[in-house]
């Protein structure tokens, strides 16, 4: 809980553009809003480089009332808080105070907003989140995609030469899964972006989830038939599943769509020669590079 009381540092956190939109619309609902999310200021830990995917954003001003905002004087903010508290003591006051919120969430919000330094630090998070979600869907998706790429690179570095280092492998797996979540969130915003499916497919292969890897690679080739990497990944995962003939057939389809592609030609030669493929899928230009 130390981060909850030391959020007044001057440097704004770097994580604030990477929040998930869903829970933000539900902060005033439910009996235990924090049952599955971190403390409102725990995102500062991620900004300090403590690792892991950032927690969902919670609009603490919305908890006090729709009219609350960062520039509101402290005495007016306190009045809103007290009105919310009365709501829990007298059901007849609920309609006047606004939509119901849980008492624990209300106290969480006021604990942050009553303190000048903590309110100022949270204001940075609040403003950047609002700016991020004011962006068009494609730009918002790009934020998540780039974050996914960063997490993938960190996972790859974590497991590079890890050998029997179990802790490094476990941490790498967490980072791969965090990258997958970023691509999934981006795909919800831009479901026809082929890059998200090819990138997520590589992560699935890294954690040896071959069925999902194949699904994403197949989707990538459907969205963008002239994107060589989609065919490269699809052929590799089919080969690893033991579906050798199908892998070669998909490679031929890829070469028909992307004629004379060097990476696909080299992969076909390797597979036809019985050389197989590496399990990491992080090597050649056709399959390893991220978009």
Short mmCIF file of C-alpha atoms in Angstrom, two decimals:
data_model
loop_
_atom_site.label_atom_id
_atom_site.label_comp_id
_atom_site.label_asym_id
_atom_site.label_seq_id
_atom_site.Cartn_x
_atom_site.Cartn_y
_atom_site.Cartn_z
CA UNK A 1 0.00 0.00 0.00
CA UNK A 2 2.99 2.33 0.08
CA UNK A 3 2.20 3.69 -3.39
CA UNK A 4 -1.18 4.87 -2.15
CA UNK A 5 0.55 7.43 0.09
CA UNK A 6 3.47 8.54 -2.07
CA UNK A 7 1.76 9.60 -5.27
CA UNK A 8 2.79 13.23 -5.03
CA UNK A 9 6.00 12.83 -6.96
CA UNK A 10 6.53 15.47 -9.67
CA UNK A 11 7.14 13.24 -12.67
CA UNK A 12 3.92 12.01 -14.33
CA UNK A 13 3.67 8.25 -14.82
CA UNK A 14 4.22 6.77 -18.24
CA UNK A 15 1.40 4.26 -17.99
CA UNK A 16 -1.51 6.63 -18.20
CA UNK A 17 -2.31 6.15 -21.88
CA UNK A 18 -2.79 2.42 -21.49
CA UNK A 19 -6.03 2.00 -19.62
CA UNK A 20 -8.85 -0.33 -20.60
CA UNK A 21 -12.15 1.40 -21.34
CA UNK A 22 -14.71 -1.07 -19.99
CA UNK A 23 -14.42 -0.67 -16.20
CA UNK A 24 -14.37 3.13 -16.52
CA UNK A 25 -18.04 3.03 -17.44
CA UNK A 26 -18.91 0.91 -14.40
CA UNK A 27 -17.18 2.60 -11.50
CA UNK A 28 -20.51 3.58 -9.90
CA UNK A 29 -22.04 0.11 -10.17
CA UNK A 30 -21.81 -3.05 -8.14
CA UNK A 31 -21.31 -3.82 -4.50
CA UNK A 32 -17.52 -4.37 -4.67
CA UNK A 33 -16.07 -2.23 -7.46
CA UNK A 34 -12.48 -2.90 -6.41
CA UNK A 35 -12.89 -6.64 -6.00
CA UNK A 36 -11.00 -7.30 -9.24
CA UNK A 37 -9.05 -4.08 -9.79
CA UNK A 38 -6.12 -2.38 -8.15
CA UNK A 39 -6.22 0.73 -5.98
CA UNK A 40 -6.90 3.90 -8.03
CA UNK A 41 -3.32 5.04 -7.62
CA UNK A 42 -1.62 1.69 -8.00
CA UNK A 43 -1.03 2.55 -11.66
CA UNK A 44 1.79 4.80 -10.44
CA UNK A 45 3.72 1.63 -9.66
CA UNK A 46 3.57 0.62 -13.30
CA UNK A 47 4.77 4.08 -14.31
CA UNK A 48 7.76 3.55 -12.04
CA UNK A 49 8.66 0.40 -13.92
CA UNK A 50 7.44 -2.17 -11.40
CA UNK A 51 6.14 -4.35 -14.22
CA UNK A 52 2.87 -6.01 -15.20
CA UNK A 53 -0.03 -4.67 -17.24
CA UNK A 54 -1.57 -1.42 -15.98
CA UNK A 55 -4.81 -1.69 -14.00
CA UNK A 56 -8.10 -0.32 -15.32
CA UNK A 57 -8.69 3.40 -14.87
CA UNK A 58 -11.16 4.56 -12.20
CA UNK A 59 -12.70 8.04 -12.52
CA UNK A 60 -12.71 9.16 -8.89
CA UNK A 61 -14.37 12.47 -9.73
CA UNK A 62 -17.30 10.61 -11.28
CA UNK A 63 -17.64 8.69 -8.01
CA UNK A 64 -18.43 11.95 -6.20
CA UNK A 65 -20.78 13.18 -8.89
CA UNK A 66 -21.15 13.91 -12.58
CA UNK A 67 -20.41 17.60 -11.99
CA UNK A 68 -17.11 16.95 -10.18
CA UNK A 69 -13.91 17.85 -12.03
CA UNK A 70 -10.23 18.58 -11.24
CA UNK A 71 -10.73 22.37 -11.14
CA UNK A 72 -13.58 22.24 -8.63
CA UNK A 73 -12.81 24.07 -5.33
CA UNK A 74 -12.10 21.77 -2.42
CA UNK A 75 -15.11 22.92 -0.38
CA UNK A 76 -17.49 22.12 -3.26
CA UNK A 77 -15.85 18.74 -3.70
CA UNK A 78 -16.32 18.08 0.01
CA UNK A 79 -20.02 18.97 -0.29
CA UNK A 80 -20.42 16.37 -3.01
CA UNK A 81 -18.64 13.80 -0.87
CA UNK A 82 -20.87 14.53 2.11
CA UNK A 83 -23.97 14.26 -0.07
CA UNK A 84 -22.80 10.85 -1.19
CA UNK A 85 -22.20 9.78 2.40
CA UNK A 86 -25.75 10.75 3.34
CA UNK A 87 -26.91 8.51 0.55
CA UNK A 88 -25.74 5.49 2.53
CA UNK A 89 -27.42 6.66 5.71
CA UNK A 90 -30.78 7.56 4.16
CA UNK A 91 -32.14 5.89 0.99
CA UNK A 92 -34.39 8.91 0.42
CA UNK A 93 -31.29 11.00 -0.37
CA UNK A 94 -30.03 8.65 -3.10
CA UNK A 95 -31.93 10.25 -5.97
CA UNK A 96 -30.68 13.71 -5.08
CA UNK A 97 -27.07 12.61 -4.73
CA UNK A 98 -26.94 10.73 -8.02
CA UNK A 99 -26.39 7.09 -9.06
CA UNK A 100 -25.50 4.84 -6.10
CA UNK A 101 -21.89 3.96 -5.38
CA UNK A 102 -20.50 1.57 -2.79
CA UNK A 103 -19.30 3.06 0.45
CA UNK A 104 -15.83 1.55 0.02
CA UNK A 105 -15.43 3.15 -3.41
CA UNK A 106 -16.64 6.49 -2.07
CA UNK A 107 -14.08 6.41 0.73
CA UNK A 108 -11.34 5.37 -1.70
CA UNK A 109 -12.16 8.37 -3.88
CA UNK A 110 -12.28 10.88 -1.03
CA UNK A 111 -9.08 9.53 0.51
CA UNK A 112 -7.27 10.56 -2.68
CA UNK A 113 -9.11 13.77 -3.55
CA UNK A 114 -9.09 15.32 -0.07
CA UNK A 115 -5.28 15.56 -0.09
CA UNK A 116 -3.86 18.36 -2.23
CA UNK A 117 -0.73 16.53 -3.39
CA UNK A 118 -2.47 13.25 -4.11
CA UNK A 119 -5.28 15.05 -5.90
CA UNK A 120 -2.75 16.86 -8.08
CA UNK A 121 -0.96 13.62 -8.95
CA UNK A 122 -4.24 11.86 -9.71
CA UNK A 123 -5.26 14.83 -11.88
CA UNK A 124 -2.41 13.99 -14.25
CA UNK A 125 -3.73 10.45 -14.60
CA UNK A 126 -7.30 11.69 -15.03
CA UNK A 127 -6.40 14.22 -17.74
CA UNK A 128 -4.25 11.88 -19.78
CA UNK A 129 -6.88 9.18 -19.65
CA UNK A 130 -9.52 11.60 -20.92
CA UNK A 131 -7.21 12.74 -23.70
CA UNK A 132 -6.42 9.15 -24.67
CA UNK A 133 -10.08 8.21 -25.01
CA UNK A 134 -10.77 11.36 -27.00
CA UNK A 135 -8.54 9.95 -29.74
CA UNK A 136 -10.07 8.21 -32.78
CA UNK A 137 -10.30 4.39 -32.44
CA UNK A 138 -7.33 3.77 -34.75
CA UNK A 139 -5.04 6.02 -32.71
CA UNK A 140 -6.24 4.45 -29.46
CA UNK A 141 -5.62 1.00 -30.90
CA UNK A 142 -2.11 2.05 -31.93
CA UNK A 143 -1.38 2.93 -28.30
CA UNK A 144 -2.29 -0.59 -27.21
CA UNK A 145 -0.46 -2.16 -30.16
CA UNK A 146 2.76 -0.32 -29.41
CA UNK A 147 2.49 -1.27 -25.74
CA UNK A 148 2.01 -4.88 -26.79
CA UNK A 149 5.15 -4.68 -28.91
CA UNK A 150 7.08 -3.31 -25.94
CA UNK A 151 5.87 -6.13 -23.72
CA UNK A 152 6.73 -8.73 -26.35
CA UNK A 153 10.26 -7.33 -26.68
CA UNK A 154 10.65 -7.41 -22.90
CA UNK A 155 9.42 -11.01 -22.78
CA UNK A 156 11.79 -12.03 -25.55
CA UNK A 157 14.71 -10.41 -23.76
CA UNK A 158 13.67 -11.97 -20.45
CA UNK A 159 13.71 -15.49 -21.89
CA UNK A 160 16.74 -15.03 -24.15
CA UNK A 161 19.37 -17.49 -22.98
CA UNK A 162 17.30 -18.14 -19.87
CA UNK A 163 18.05 -21.86 -19.95
CA UNK A 164 16.92 -23.40 -16.70
CA UNK A 165 16.21 -20.06 -15.00
CA UNK A 166 12.65 -20.83 -13.95
CA UNK A 167 11.90 -17.36 -12.59
CA UNK A 168 12.95 -15.73 -15.87
CA UNK A 169 10.75 -18.13 -17.83
CA UNK A 170 7.77 -17.46 -15.58
CA UNK A 171 8.23 -13.71 -15.82
CA UNK A 172 8.59 -13.99 -19.59
CA UNK A 173 5.31 -15.89 -19.81
CA UNK A 174 3.58 -13.14 -17.82
CA UNK A 175 4.90 -10.53 -20.22
CA UNK A 176 3.78 -12.53 -23.26
CA UNK A 177 0.28 -12.79 -21.81
CA UNK A 178 0.26 -9.08 -21.00
CA UNK A 179 1.21 -8.38 -24.62
CA UNK A 180 -1.65 -10.59 -25.80
CA UNK A 181 -4.08 -8.55 -23.71
CA UNK A 182 -2.85 -5.33 -25.28
CA UNK A 183 -3.40 -6.74 -28.77
CA UNK A 184 -6.82 -8.03 -27.76
CA UNK A 185 -7.86 -4.60 -26.50
CA UNK A 186 -6.57 -3.02 -29.70
CA UNK A 187 -8.46 -5.57 -31.80
CA UNK A 188 -11.70 -4.62 -30.05
CA UNK A 189 -11.17 -1.07 -31.34
CA UNK A 190 -9.92 -2.00 -34.82
CA UNK A 191 -11.00 -5.58 -35.57
CA UNK A 192 -9.77 -5.45 -39.17
CA UNK A 193 -6.16 -4.57 -38.41
CA UNK A 194 -4.20 -7.60 -39.61
CA UNK A 195 -1.09 -6.60 -37.65
CA UNK A 196 -2.80 -7.25 -34.32
CA UNK A 197 -3.57 -10.85 -35.23
CA UNK A 198 -0.09 -11.60 -36.57
CA UNK A 199 1.54 -10.08 -33.50
CA UNK A 200 -0.75 -11.90 -31.09
CA UNK A 201 -0.18 -15.15 -33.00
CA UNK A 202 3.56 -14.87 -32.35
CA UNK A 203 2.86 -14.45 -28.64
CA UNK A 204 0.55 -17.46 -28.63
CA UNK A 205 3.27 -19.54 -30.27
CA UNK A 206 5.81 -18.33 -27.72
CA UNK A 207 3.64 -19.78 -24.91
CA UNK A 208 2.92 -22.87 -27.04
CA UNK A 209 -0.79 -22.19 -27.49
CA UNK A 210 -0.77 -23.60 -30.99
CA UNK A 211 -4.54 -23.69 -31.69
CA UNK A 212 -4.97 -19.97 -30.92
CA UNK A 213 -1.82 -19.15 -32.83
CA UNK A 214 -3.22 -20.89 -35.89
CA UNK A 215 -6.57 -19.08 -35.56
CA UNK A 216 -4.91 -15.67 -35.41
CA UNK A 217 -2.54 -16.45 -38.27
CA UNK A 218 -5.47 -17.63 -40.38
CA UNK A 219 -7.39 -14.46 -39.58
CA UNK A 220 -4.39 -12.36 -40.55
CA UNK A 221 -4.16 -13.99 -43.98
CA UNK A 222 -7.89 -13.42 -44.52
CA UNK A 223 -7.64 -9.73 -43.64
CA UNK A 224 -4.47 -9.09 -45.64
CA UNK A 225 -3.61 -11.84 -48.16
CA UNK A 226 -0.55 -9.94 -49.40
CA UNK A 227 0.99 -9.75 -45.91
CA UNK A 228 3.76 -12.36 -46.03
CA UNK A 229 4.18 -12.67 -42.29
CA UNK A 230 0.67 -14.05 -41.86
CA UNK A 231 1.42 -16.94 -44.21
CA UNK A 232 4.82 -17.46 -42.60
CA UNK A 233 3.32 -17.84 -39.13
CA UNK A 234 0.48 -20.01 -40.38
CA UNK A 235 2.83 -22.44 -42.13
CA UNK A 236 5.09 -22.62 -39.08
CA UNK A 237 2.34 -23.36 -36.59
CA UNK A 238 0.74 -25.97 -38.87
CA UNK A 239 4.10 -27.68 -39.19
CA UNK A 240 4.54 -27.72 -35.42
CA UNK A 241 1.08 -29.26 -35.08
CA UNK A 242 2.24 -32.08 -37.31
CA UNK A 243 0.07 -30.96 -40.22
CA UNK A 244 2.96 -30.94 -42.67
CA UNK A 245 1.05 -31.28 -45.92
CA UNK A 246 -1.35 -28.50 -44.94
CA UNK A 247 1.58 -26.28 -44.00
CA UNK A 248 3.09 -26.66 -47.46
CA UNK A 249 -0.28 -26.00 -49.07
CA UNK A 250 -0.70 -22.76 -47.12
CA UNK A 251 2.79 -21.71 -48.14
CA UNK A 252 1.84 -22.16 -51.79
CA UNK A 253 -1.22 -19.96 -51.23
CA UNK A 254 1.02 -17.38 -49.64
CA UNK A 255 3.47 -17.43 -52.53
CA UNK A 256 0.57 -17.00 -54.95
CA UNK A 257 -0.49 -13.88 -53.04
CA UNK A 258 3.04 -12.55 -52.39
CA UNK A 259 5.00 -13.72 -55.42
CA UNK A 260 8.74 -14.36 -55.02
CA UNK A 261 8.76 -13.45 -51.33
CA UNK A 262 12.22 -14.42 -50.07
CA UNK A 263 11.21 -15.47 -46.55
CA UNK A 264 8.36 -17.68 -47.78
CA UNK A 265 10.60 -19.28 -50.41
CA UNK A 266 13.26 -20.01 -47.81
CA UNK A 267 10.70 -21.47 -45.43
CA UNK A 268 9.29 -23.68 -48.19
CA UNK A 269 12.76 -24.98 -48.97
CA UNK A 270 13.39 -25.73 -45.28
CA UNK A 271 10.09 -27.54 -44.84
CA UNK A 272 10.31 -29.44 -48.10
CA UNK A 273 13.80 -30.56 -47.12
CA UNK A 274 12.54 -31.90 -43.82
CA UNK A 275 14.46 -29.34 -41.81
CA UNK A 276 11.42 -28.24 -39.83
CA UNK A 277 11.05 -24.89 -38.10
CA UNK A 278 12.19 -23.37 -34.85
CA UNK A 279 9.64 -23.17 -32.05
CA UNK A 280 10.38 -19.57 -31.16
CA UNK A 281 9.20 -17.89 -34.34
CA UNK A 282 11.42 -14.92 -33.60
CA UNK A 283 14.03 -15.23 -36.29
CA UNK A 284 13.63 -14.49 -39.97
CA UNK A 285 12.18 -11.37 -41.46
CA UNK A 286 9.01 -13.10 -42.57
CA UNK A 287 7.96 -14.38 -39.18
CA UNK A 288 9.90 -12.61 -36.49
CA UNK A 289 9.43 -8.89 -37.07
CA UNK A 290 6.61 -7.03 -35.36
CA UNK A 291 4.29 -4.61 -37.11
#
